[in-house]
């Protein structure tokens, strides 16, 4: 009753098209749910996300749920999540994608979900890591521990969005570090992020995790540029 009254005076808007949501709709409206560009990468081991890292780092599996297009619906959603504090978007995407990922044999033995870390200064500026709710939703649905203490960012850097592939690679090399103990040996780590663009950030984070003896890496993201 109270929720209905609140929604009447403060209706929630769709994260994709900004239309008002019906009481039965969550985060995105039914129309956007049907129109949003889904990759179905989880159905194919040698998908474009997996091939993005081929020859760069050894990984067990890689996939993203959505395609990211400039000025598209997914960009609007990620922007709201990353810069406007709409963390419920990450939770919704994580809960949605987990239903597909439960069917992936390559992820059955994952030991930890590891988010791409923010520097402490960036975290203070933004107030949150945009992949936290995504990761925790995956954790809850897949019953895999979420761990944001193994991988950390030691160097504060400006946004990478306008840099070239080479520029991004040079900028992010050597800015991540891994902190581990014997309990982390021989584990399968699921590295998560919001959007796969060049893949450089994920590559260098993966390289750090692979410094752990016996480590194996998989990658799952909310979206991927197309």
Short mmCIF file of C-alpha atoms in Angstrom, two decimals:
data_model
loop_
_atom_site.label_atom_id
_atom_site.label_comp_id
_atom_site.label_asym_id
_atom_site.label_seq_id
_atom_site.Cartn_x
_atom_site.Cartn_y
_atom_site.Cartn_z
CA UNK A 1 0.00 0.00 0.00
CA UNK A 2 2.72 2.45 1.05
CA UNK A 3 4.85 1.48 -1.96
CA UNK A 4 1.91 2.11 -4.29
CA UNK A 5 1.35 5.57 -2.79
CA UNK A 6 5.05 6.44 -3.15
CA UNK A 7 5.03 5.27 -6.78
CA UNK A 8 1.95 7.37 -7.44
CA UNK A 9 3.62 10.61 -6.38
CA UNK A 10 7.21 9.67 -7.29
CA UNK A 11 6.94 7.26 -10.24
CA UNK A 12 10.09 5.42 -11.21
CA UNK A 13 11.45 5.88 -14.72
CA UNK A 14 12.76 3.23 -17.08
CA UNK A 15 16.57 3.19 -17.14
CA UNK A 16 16.48 2.71 -20.90
CA UNK A 17 13.86 5.11 -22.27
CA UNK A 18 12.88 7.21 -19.23
CA UNK A 19 9.17 6.35 -19.51
CA UNK A 20 7.33 5.70 -16.25
CA UNK A 21 7.52 2.12 -15.04
CA UNK A 22 4.44 0.10 -14.23
CA UNK A 23 4.27 -1.36 -10.73
CA UNK A 24 5.11 -4.81 -12.15
CA UNK A 25 8.19 -3.56 -14.02
CA UNK A 26 11.69 -3.41 -12.54
CA UNK A 27 14.39 -0.94 -13.68
CA UNK A 28 13.53 -1.18 -17.39
CA UNK A 29 10.10 -1.29 -19.03
CA UNK A 30 8.73 -4.29 -20.90
CA UNK A 31 9.28 -2.59 -24.26
CA UNK A 32 12.97 -1.93 -23.54
CA UNK A 33 13.40 -5.45 -22.20
CA UNK A 34 12.34 -6.77 -25.61
CA UNK A 35 14.34 -4.23 -27.64
CA UNK A 36 17.59 -4.19 -25.65
CA UNK A 37 20.47 -5.71 -27.71
CA UNK A 38 21.41 -9.04 -26.15
CA UNK A 39 24.65 -10.79 -27.20
CA UNK A 40 23.88 -14.44 -26.28
CA UNK A 41 27.65 -14.86 -25.99
CA UNK A 42 27.25 -17.35 -23.13
CA UNK A 43 25.96 -19.89 -25.69
CA UNK A 44 29.24 -19.99 -27.63
CA UNK A 45 32.62 -20.66 -26.04
CA UNK A 46 34.51 -18.98 -28.90
CA UNK A 47 32.41 -15.83 -28.88
CA UNK A 48 33.63 -12.32 -29.68
CA UNK A 49 34.28 -11.48 -26.01
CA UNK A 50 36.44 -14.59 -25.61
CA UNK A 51 38.30 -13.84 -28.85
CA UNK A 52 38.95 -10.28 -27.66
CA UNK A 53 41.50 -11.73 -25.23
CA UNK A 54 42.86 -14.48 -27.46
CA UNK A 55 46.65 -14.31 -27.53
CA UNK A 56 46.68 -11.67 -24.78
CA UNK A 57 45.91 -13.62 -21.60
CA UNK A 58 44.79 -17.22 -21.06
CA UNK A 59 41.15 -17.32 -19.96
CA UNK A 60 38.62 -20.09 -19.42
CA UNK A 61 35.54 -18.17 -20.53
CA UNK A 62 34.35 -14.65 -21.40
CA UNK A 63 30.96 -13.13 -22.12
CA UNK A 64 28.81 -10.04 -21.78
CA UNK A 65 25.03 -9.74 -21.62
CA UNK A 66 24.41 -6.66 -23.78
CA UNK A 67 25.80 -4.78 -26.77
CA UNK A 68 26.88 -1.21 -26.06
CA UNK A 69 26.18 1.28 -28.86
CA UNK A 70 26.96 4.99 -28.82
CA UNK A 71 23.82 6.97 -27.87
CA UNK A 72 21.95 3.70 -27.44
CA UNK A 73 19.80 2.32 -24.66
CA UNK A 74 22.61 0.40 -22.99
CA UNK A 75 24.87 3.46 -22.94
CA UNK A 76 22.07 5.35 -21.20
CA UNK A 77 21.74 2.62 -18.59
CA UNK A 78 25.49 2.33 -17.92
CA UNK A 79 25.79 6.13 -17.69
CA UNK A 80 23.05 6.26 -15.06
CA UNK A 81 24.69 3.42 -13.15
CA UNK A 82 28.20 4.84 -13.34
CA UNK A 83 27.63 8.56 -12.85
CA UNK A 84 24.08 9.08 -11.53
CA UNK A 85 24.07 6.64 -8.62
CA UNK A 86 21.46 4.25 -10.05
CA UNK A 87 23.04 1.16 -8.55
CA UNK A 88 19.80 -0.77 -8.91
CA UNK A 89 20.67 -1.07 -12.62
CA UNK A 90 23.75 -3.17 -11.84
CA UNK A 91 21.73 -5.38 -9.52
CA UNK A 92 19.04 -5.90 -12.15
CA UNK A 93 21.57 -6.78 -14.88
CA UNK A 94 23.41 -9.15 -12.55
CA UNK A 95 20.21 -10.94 -11.53
CA UNK A 96 19.14 -11.17 -15.17
CA UNK A 97 22.48 -12.46 -16.47
CA UNK A 98 22.91 -14.98 -13.66
CA UNK A 99 20.01 -17.01 -15.08
CA UNK A 100 22.03 -17.53 -18.27
CA UNK A 101 25.38 -18.01 -16.55
CA UNK A 102 24.00 -20.79 -14.33
CA UNK A 103 23.91 -22.92 -17.49
CA UNK A 104 27.60 -22.39 -18.34
CA UNK A 105 29.71 -25.42 -17.45
CA UNK A 106 32.89 -23.32 -17.64
CA UNK A 107 31.75 -21.33 -14.59
CA UNK A 108 30.68 -24.25 -12.38
CA UNK A 109 33.97 -24.27 -10.45
CA UNK A 110 34.48 -20.49 -10.02
CA UNK A 111 35.75 -19.75 -6.50
CA UNK A 112 35.57 -15.93 -6.31
CA UNK A 113 33.93 -13.06 -8.15
CA UNK A 114 36.46 -10.21 -8.44
CA UNK A 115 35.44 -6.67 -9.49
CA UNK A 116 37.68 -4.32 -11.44
CA UNK A 117 38.79 -2.04 -8.58
CA UNK A 118 38.54 1.72 -8.24
CA UNK A 119 41.33 3.78 -6.72
CA UNK A 120 40.46 5.05 -3.23
CA UNK A 121 40.35 8.62 -4.52
CA UNK A 122 37.95 7.71 -7.35
CA UNK A 123 35.81 5.73 -4.92
CA UNK A 124 35.63 8.75 -2.62
CA UNK A 125 34.65 11.00 -5.55
CA UNK A 126 31.93 8.67 -6.83
CA UNK A 127 30.90 7.10 -3.54
CA UNK A 128 30.67 3.57 -4.94
CA UNK A 129 32.12 1.13 -7.45
CA UNK A 130 29.67 0.82 -10.35
CA UNK A 131 30.18 -2.94 -10.64
CA UNK A 132 29.53 -3.77 -6.98
CA UNK A 133 25.78 -4.36 -7.23
CA UNK A 134 26.29 -6.30 -10.47
CA UNK A 135 28.88 -8.51 -8.78
CA UNK A 136 26.88 -9.03 -5.61
CA UNK A 137 23.78 -9.96 -7.60
CA UNK A 138 25.85 -12.56 -9.48
CA UNK A 139 27.26 -13.73 -6.15
CA UNK A 140 23.82 -14.19 -4.63
CA UNK A 141 22.35 -15.95 -7.65
CA UNK A 142 25.35 -18.17 -8.45
CA UNK A 143 26.31 -18.79 -4.82
CA UNK A 144 29.91 -17.68 -5.42
CA UNK A 145 31.74 -15.43 -2.90
CA UNK A 146 32.27 -11.80 -3.92
CA UNK A 147 35.78 -10.59 -3.02
CA UNK A 148 36.93 -6.99 -3.52
CA UNK A 149 40.12 -7.28 -1.45
CA UNK A 150 42.34 -9.46 -3.67
CA UNK A 151 42.76 -6.99 -6.53
CA UNK A 152 43.37 -3.28 -6.00
CA UNK A 153 44.34 -0.20 -7.96
CA UNK A 154 47.50 1.49 -6.70
CA UNK A 155 47.55 4.46 -9.12
CA UNK A 156 44.85 7.09 -9.60
CA UNK A 157 44.19 7.75 -13.28
CA UNK A 158 41.84 9.90 -15.31
CA UNK A 159 39.04 8.41 -17.39
CA UNK A 160 40.09 6.14 -20.27
CA UNK A 161 37.03 6.69 -22.47
CA UNK A 162 38.64 9.08 -25.00
CA UNK A 163 42.00 7.32 -25.30
CA UNK A 164 43.12 5.08 -28.15
CA UNK A 165 43.86 1.39 -27.61
CA UNK A 166 47.59 2.11 -27.32
CA UNK A 167 46.96 5.06 -25.04
CA UNK A 168 44.77 3.01 -22.74
CA UNK A 169 47.30 0.18 -22.61
CA UNK A 170 50.15 2.52 -21.69
CA UNK A 171 48.01 4.33 -19.13
CA UNK A 172 46.82 1.27 -17.21
CA UNK A 173 49.91 -0.91 -17.31
CA UNK A 174 51.34 -1.45 -13.83
CA UNK A 175 48.53 0.38 -11.97
CA UNK A 176 46.90 -2.78 -10.56
CA UNK A 177 48.23 -5.06 -7.85
CA UNK A 178 47.13 -8.35 -6.34
CA UNK A 179 47.17 -9.25 -2.63
CA UNK A 180 46.81 -12.96 -1.91
CA UNK A 181 47.70 -15.79 0.45
CA UNK A 182 47.88 -19.58 0.21
CA UNK A 183 44.10 -19.84 0.46
CA UNK A 184 43.88 -18.18 -2.96
CA UNK A 185 46.19 -20.65 -4.70
CA UNK A 186 44.73 -22.87 -7.44
CA UNK A 187 41.48 -20.92 -7.62
CA UNK A 188 39.22 -19.95 -10.50
CA UNK A 189 38.52 -16.19 -10.48
CA UNK A 190 35.59 -14.55 -12.28
CA UNK A 191 36.69 -11.01 -13.19
CA UNK A 192 33.81 -8.59 -13.76
CA UNK A 193 33.43 -5.09 -15.22
CA UNK A 194 30.77 -2.86 -16.74
CA UNK A 195 31.77 -2.60 -20.43
CA UNK A 196 34.36 -4.40 -22.55
CA UNK A 197 35.87 -1.86 -24.94
CA UNK A 198 39.52 -2.51 -25.85
CA UNK A 199 39.81 -5.07 -23.07
CA UNK A 200 43.03 -3.51 -21.77
CA UNK A 201 41.86 -2.97 -18.19
CA UNK A 202 40.56 -6.52 -17.93
CA UNK A 203 43.76 -7.83 -19.51
CA UNK A 204 46.06 -6.17 -17.00
CA UNK A 205 43.84 -7.10 -14.07
CA UNK A 206 43.85 -10.64 -15.35
CA UNK A 207 47.64 -10.62 -15.57
CA UNK A 208 47.82 -9.61 -11.92
CA UNK A 209 45.45 -12.38 -10.84
CA UNK A 210 47.49 -14.89 -12.84
CA UNK A 211 50.44 -14.13 -10.56
CA UNK A 212 48.63 -16.22 -7.98
CA UNK A 213 49.97 -19.81 -8.23
CA UNK A 214 47.56 -22.05 -10.10
CA UNK A 215 45.09 -19.24 -10.84
CA UNK A 216 42.57 -19.48 -13.67
CA UNK A 217 40.56 -16.55 -15.06
CA UNK A 218 37.12 -16.04 -16.56
CA UNK A 219 35.54 -12.72 -17.51
CA UNK A 220 31.92 -11.55 -17.37
CA UNK A 221 30.72 -8.01 -18.10
CA UNK A 222 27.42 -6.21 -18.36
CA UNK A 223 28.04 -5.05 -21.91
CA UNK A 224 30.48 -4.97 -24.82
CA UNK A 225 31.01 -2.37 -27.50
CA UNK A 226 30.04 -3.48 -30.99
#
